[in-house]
Coordinates of C-alpha atoms and ligand atoms in Angstrom, one line a residue:
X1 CA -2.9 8.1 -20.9
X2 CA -2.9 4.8 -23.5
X3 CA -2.0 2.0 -21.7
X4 CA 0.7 0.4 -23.9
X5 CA 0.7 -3.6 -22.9
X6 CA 5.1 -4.4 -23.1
X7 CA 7.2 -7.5 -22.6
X8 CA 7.4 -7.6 -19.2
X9 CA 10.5 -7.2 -17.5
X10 CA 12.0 -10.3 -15.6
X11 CA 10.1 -11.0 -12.3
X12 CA 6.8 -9.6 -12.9
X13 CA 3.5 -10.6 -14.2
X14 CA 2.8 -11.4 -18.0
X15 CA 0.5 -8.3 -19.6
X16 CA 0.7 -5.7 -17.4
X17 CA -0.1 -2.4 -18.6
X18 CA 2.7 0.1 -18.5
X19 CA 4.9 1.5 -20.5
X20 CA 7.9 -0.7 -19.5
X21 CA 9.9 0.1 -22.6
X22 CA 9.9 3.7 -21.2
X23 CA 11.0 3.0 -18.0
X24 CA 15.0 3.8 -16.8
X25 CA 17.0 1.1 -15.4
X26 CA 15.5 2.3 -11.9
X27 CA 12.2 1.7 -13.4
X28 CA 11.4 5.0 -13.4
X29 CA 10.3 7.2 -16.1
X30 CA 8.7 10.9 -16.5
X31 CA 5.5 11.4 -14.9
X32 CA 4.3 13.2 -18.3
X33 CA 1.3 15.1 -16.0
X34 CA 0.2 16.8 -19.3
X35 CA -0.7 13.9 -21.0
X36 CA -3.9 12.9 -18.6
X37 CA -6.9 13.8 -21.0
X38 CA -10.1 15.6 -19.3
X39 CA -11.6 12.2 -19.3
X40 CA -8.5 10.8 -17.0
X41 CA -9.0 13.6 -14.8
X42 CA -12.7 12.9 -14.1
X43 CA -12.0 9.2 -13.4
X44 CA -9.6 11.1 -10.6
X45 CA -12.4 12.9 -9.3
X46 CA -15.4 10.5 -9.1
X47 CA -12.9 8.2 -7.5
X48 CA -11.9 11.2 -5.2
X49 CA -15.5 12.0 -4.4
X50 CA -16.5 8.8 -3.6
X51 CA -13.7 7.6 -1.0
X52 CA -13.7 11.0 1.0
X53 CA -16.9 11.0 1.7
X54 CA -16.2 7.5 3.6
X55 CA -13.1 8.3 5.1
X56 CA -14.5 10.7 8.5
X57 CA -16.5 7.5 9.8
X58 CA -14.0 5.0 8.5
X59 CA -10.4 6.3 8.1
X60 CA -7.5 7.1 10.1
X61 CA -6.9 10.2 11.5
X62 CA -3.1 10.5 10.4
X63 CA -4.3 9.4 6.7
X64 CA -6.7 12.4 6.6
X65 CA -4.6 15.1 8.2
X66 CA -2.1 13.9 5.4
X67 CA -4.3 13.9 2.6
X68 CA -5.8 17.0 3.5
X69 CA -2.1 18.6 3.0
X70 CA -1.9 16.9 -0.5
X71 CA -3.0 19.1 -4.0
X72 CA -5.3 15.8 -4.7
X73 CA -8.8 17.3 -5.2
X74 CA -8.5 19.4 -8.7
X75 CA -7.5 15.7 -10.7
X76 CA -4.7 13.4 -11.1
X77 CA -2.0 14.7 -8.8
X78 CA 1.2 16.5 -10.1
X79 CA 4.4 14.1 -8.8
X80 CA 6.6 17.2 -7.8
X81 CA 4.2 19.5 -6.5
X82 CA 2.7 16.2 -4.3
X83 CA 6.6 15.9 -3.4
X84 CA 6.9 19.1 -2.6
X85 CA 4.8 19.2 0.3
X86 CA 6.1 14.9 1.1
X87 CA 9.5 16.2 1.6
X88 CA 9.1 19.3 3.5
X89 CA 7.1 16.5 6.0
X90 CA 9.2 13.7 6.2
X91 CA 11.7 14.0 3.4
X92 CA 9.7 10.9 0.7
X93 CA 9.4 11.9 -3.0
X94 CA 7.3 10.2 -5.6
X95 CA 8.4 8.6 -8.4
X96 CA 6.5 7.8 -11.2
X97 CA 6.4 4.3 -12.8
X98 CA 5.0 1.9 -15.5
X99 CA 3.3 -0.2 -13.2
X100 CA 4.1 -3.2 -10.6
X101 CA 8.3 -3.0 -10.9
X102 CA 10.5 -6.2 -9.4
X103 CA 11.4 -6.2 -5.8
X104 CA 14.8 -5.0 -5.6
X105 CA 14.3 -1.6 -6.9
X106 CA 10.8 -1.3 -5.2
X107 CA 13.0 -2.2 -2.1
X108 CA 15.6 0.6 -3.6
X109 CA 13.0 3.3 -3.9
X110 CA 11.3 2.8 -0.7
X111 CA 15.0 3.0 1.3
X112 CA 15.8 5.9 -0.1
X113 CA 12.2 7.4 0.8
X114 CA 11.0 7.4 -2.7
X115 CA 7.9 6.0 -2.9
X116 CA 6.8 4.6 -6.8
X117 CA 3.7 5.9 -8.1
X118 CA 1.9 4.0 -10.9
X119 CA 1.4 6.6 -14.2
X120 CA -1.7 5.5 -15.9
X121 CA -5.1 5.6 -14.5
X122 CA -8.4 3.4 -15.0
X123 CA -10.5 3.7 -17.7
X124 CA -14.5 4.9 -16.3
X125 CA -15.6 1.4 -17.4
X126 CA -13.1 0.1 -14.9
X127 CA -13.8 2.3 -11.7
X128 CA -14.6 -0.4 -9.4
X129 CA -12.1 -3.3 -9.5
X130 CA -8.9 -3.3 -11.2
X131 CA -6.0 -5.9 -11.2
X132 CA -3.0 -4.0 -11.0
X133 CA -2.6 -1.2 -9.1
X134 CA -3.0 2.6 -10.4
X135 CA -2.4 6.1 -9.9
X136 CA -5.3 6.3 -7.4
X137 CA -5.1 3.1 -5.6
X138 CA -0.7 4.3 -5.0
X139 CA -1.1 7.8 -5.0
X140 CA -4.2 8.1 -3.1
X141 CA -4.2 5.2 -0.9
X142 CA -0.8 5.2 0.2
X143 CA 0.8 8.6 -0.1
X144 CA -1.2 10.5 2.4
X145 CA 0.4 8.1 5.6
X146 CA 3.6 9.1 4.5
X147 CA 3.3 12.4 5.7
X148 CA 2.9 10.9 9.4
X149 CA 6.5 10.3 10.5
X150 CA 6.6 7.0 12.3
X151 CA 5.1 5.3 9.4
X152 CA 7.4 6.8 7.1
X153 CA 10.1 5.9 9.4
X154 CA 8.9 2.2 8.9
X155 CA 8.7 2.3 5.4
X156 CA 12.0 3.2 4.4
X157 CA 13.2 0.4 7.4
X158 CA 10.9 -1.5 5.3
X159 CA 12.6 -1.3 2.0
X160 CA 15.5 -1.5 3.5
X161 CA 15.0 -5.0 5.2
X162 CA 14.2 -5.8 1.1
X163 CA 18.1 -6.9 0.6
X164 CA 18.1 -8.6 4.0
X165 CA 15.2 -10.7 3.1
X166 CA 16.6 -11.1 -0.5
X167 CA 19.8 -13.2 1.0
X168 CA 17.7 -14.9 3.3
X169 CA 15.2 -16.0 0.7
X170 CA 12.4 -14.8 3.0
X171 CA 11.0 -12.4 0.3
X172 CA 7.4 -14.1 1.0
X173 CA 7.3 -13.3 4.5
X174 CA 8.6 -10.0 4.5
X175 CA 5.6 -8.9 1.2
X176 CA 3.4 -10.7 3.6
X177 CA 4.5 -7.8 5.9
X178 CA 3.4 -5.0 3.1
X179 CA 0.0 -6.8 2.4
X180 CA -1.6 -7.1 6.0
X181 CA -0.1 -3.8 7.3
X182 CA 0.5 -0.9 4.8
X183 CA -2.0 -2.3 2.1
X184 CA -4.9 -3.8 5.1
X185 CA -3.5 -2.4 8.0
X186 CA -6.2 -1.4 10.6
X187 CA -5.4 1.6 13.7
X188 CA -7.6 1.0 17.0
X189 CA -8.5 5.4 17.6
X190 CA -10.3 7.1 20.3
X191 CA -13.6 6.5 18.1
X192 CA -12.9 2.9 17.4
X193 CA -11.7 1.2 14.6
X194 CA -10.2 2.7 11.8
X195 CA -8.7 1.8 8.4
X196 CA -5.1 3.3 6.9
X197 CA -4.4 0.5 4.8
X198 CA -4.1 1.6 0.9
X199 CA -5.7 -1.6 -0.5
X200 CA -8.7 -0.4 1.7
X201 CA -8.8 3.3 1.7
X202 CA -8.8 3.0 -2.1
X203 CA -11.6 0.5 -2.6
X204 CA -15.2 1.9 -1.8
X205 CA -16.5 -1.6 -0.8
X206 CA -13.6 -2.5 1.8
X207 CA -13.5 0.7 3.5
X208 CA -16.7 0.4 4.7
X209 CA -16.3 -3.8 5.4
X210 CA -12.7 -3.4 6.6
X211 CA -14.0 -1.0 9.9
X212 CA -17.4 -2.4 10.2
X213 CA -18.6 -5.8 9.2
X214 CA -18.9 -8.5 11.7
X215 CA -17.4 -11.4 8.8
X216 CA -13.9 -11.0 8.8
X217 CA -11.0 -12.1 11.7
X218 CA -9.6 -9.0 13.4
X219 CA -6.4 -9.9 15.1
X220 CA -3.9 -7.7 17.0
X221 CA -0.7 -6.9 15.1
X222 CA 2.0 -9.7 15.7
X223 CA 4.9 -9.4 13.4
X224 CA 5.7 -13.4 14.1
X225 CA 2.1 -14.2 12.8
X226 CA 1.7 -11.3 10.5
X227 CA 4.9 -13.0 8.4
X228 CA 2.9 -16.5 8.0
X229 CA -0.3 -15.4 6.9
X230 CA -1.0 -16.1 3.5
X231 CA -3.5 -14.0 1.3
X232 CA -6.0 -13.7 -1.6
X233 CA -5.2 -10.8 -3.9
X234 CA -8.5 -10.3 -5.6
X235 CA -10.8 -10.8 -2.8
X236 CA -11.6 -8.7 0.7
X237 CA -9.3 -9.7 3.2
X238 CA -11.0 -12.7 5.9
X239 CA -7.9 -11.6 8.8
X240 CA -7.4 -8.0 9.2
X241 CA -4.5 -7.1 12.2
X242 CA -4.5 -4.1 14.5
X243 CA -2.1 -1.4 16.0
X244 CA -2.6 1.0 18.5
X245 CA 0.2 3.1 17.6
X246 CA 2.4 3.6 13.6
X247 CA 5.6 3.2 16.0
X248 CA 4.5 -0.2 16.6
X249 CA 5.7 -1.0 12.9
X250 CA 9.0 0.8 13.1
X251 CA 9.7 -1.2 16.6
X252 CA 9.1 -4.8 14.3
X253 CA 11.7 -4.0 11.8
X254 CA 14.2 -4.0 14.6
X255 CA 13.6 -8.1 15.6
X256 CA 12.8 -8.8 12.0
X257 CA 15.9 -10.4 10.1
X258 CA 15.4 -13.7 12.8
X259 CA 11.7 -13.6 12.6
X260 CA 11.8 -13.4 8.5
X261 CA 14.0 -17.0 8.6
X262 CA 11.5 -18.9 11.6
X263 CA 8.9 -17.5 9.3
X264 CA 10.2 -18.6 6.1
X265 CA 10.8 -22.6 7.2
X266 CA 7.2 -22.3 8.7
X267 CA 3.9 -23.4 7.8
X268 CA 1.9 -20.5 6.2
X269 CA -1.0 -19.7 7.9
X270 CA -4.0 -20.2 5.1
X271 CA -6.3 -16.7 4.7
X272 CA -8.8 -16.6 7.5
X273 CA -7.6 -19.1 9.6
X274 CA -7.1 -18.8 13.2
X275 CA -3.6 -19.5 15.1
X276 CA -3.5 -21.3 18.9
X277 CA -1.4 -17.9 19.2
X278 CA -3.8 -15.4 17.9
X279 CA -4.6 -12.5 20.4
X280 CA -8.1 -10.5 19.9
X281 CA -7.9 -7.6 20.5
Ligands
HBI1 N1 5.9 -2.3 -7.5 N2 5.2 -0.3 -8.3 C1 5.1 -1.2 -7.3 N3 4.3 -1.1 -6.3 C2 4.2 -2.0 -5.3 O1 3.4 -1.8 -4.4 C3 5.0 -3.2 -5.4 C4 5.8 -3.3 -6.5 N4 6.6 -4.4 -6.6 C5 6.7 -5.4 -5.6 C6 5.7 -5.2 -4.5 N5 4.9 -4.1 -4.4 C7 5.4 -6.2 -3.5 O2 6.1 -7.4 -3.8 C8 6.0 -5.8 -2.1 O3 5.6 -6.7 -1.1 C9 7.5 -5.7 -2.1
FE2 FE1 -0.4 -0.8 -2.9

């Protein structure tokens, strides 16, 4: 799949790699499965390989029951046959996209349980650190939780708090929300720690860091603090927060329109540093 660099649409990034011009006013377009090349496909695998032979010591158990019900294995998944089996679950959908799309019809997508999935995948040369997000960082990392249904209950409250946040002008706070707990988002399991974040269950190096080094602040999830913390994009997280249960998520969204405002006029919380408030867990 040639990555074709376009203008990019208001509200994004300068030279991202999708193919924008493509793209419907929903910023969808056709997922086009037949153009992967063999090449793409074993970009899919090695990728594949490596993270699922991390994920019994250092996943979540709901993300590996999902993915295990997902036709990911063979090569870049197939949107409708992955759909297929997301509906029948909990009623999400894929949708492919270009790339990173603006908030509003991420927002759009997610609250009407349609998740966007990034087209184009990685070249080899690229398999350990890209900037934007791809087909295996969205499709792998985040589609297998939304076959557990209190996190796909949360993620369509989540997109549709978007608009609510939007009139506010608390859009910060609320992707502050999405970074620490569906891209870093740590589950405390009978066997301990455990990761179901996407940013880490897709990255080889913070899988293994996320669950087990010592460095990093592990907090327990507090919506209030959650929404102040500030974060670095391109390195391993220093503040990781915890939940004991998905529901945990759903129950935030119902306080959330007051806390996105007190969080909004707040200080941010820099990356790493502690709060007077912070609970261990
Ligand atoms: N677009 N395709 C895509 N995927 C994302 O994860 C995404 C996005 N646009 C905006 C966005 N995430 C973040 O700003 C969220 O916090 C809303
Ligand atoms: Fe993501």
């Amino acid at each position: 799949m040639p990555a074709i660099v376009q203008a990019p649409p208001p509200g994004l990034p300068a030279g991202l790699r999708g193919d924008y011009a493509a793209a419907g006013a929903d910023f969808t377009l056709p997922q086009d499965h037949a153009a992967y090349t063999a090449a793409d496909h074993a970009t899919w695998r090695r990728l594949f390989a490596r993270q699922t032979a991390l994920l019994p010591r250092h996943a979540a158990a709901a993300f590996r029951k999902g993915l295990d019900r997902l036709p990911f294995a063979a090569g870049v998944p197939d949107f409708a046959a992955t759909s297929a089996v997301l509906r029948a679950a909990t009623g999400w959908s894929l949708v492919a996209v270009p790339g990173l799309i603006p908030d509003a019809p991420f927002f759009a997508h997610l609250a009407a349980r349609r998740f966007p999935v990034t087209r184009w995948i990685r070249r080899p040369e690229e398999l350990d650190y890209i900037v934007e997000p791809d087909v295996f960082h969205d499709a792998f990392g985040h589609v297998p939780l939304l076959v557990q249904p209190d996190f796909a209950d949360f993620l369509e409250a989540y997109g549709r708090m978007g608009e609510v946040a939007a009139r506010r002008g608390a859009l910060k706070p609320l992707a502050r929300l999405y970074w620490h707990m569906v891209e870093f988002g740590l589950i405390r399991e009978q066997g301990g720690l455990r990761a179901y974040g996407a940013g880490i269950l897709s990255s080889s190096a913070e899988t293994v860091y996320a669950t087990g080094s010592a460095t990093p602040r592990r907090l327990r999830f507090d919506p209030a603090r959650v929404l102040r913390s500030d974060y670095f994009i391109d390195d391993l997280q220093p503040t990781y927060f915890v939940i004991d249960r998905y529901a945990e998520l759903f129950a935030a969204m119902r306080e959330l329109p007051a806390m996105l405002e007190v969080a909004r006029d707040a200080a941010p919380i820099p990356p790493g540093a502690p709060d007077p408030a912070d609970l261990p867990i």
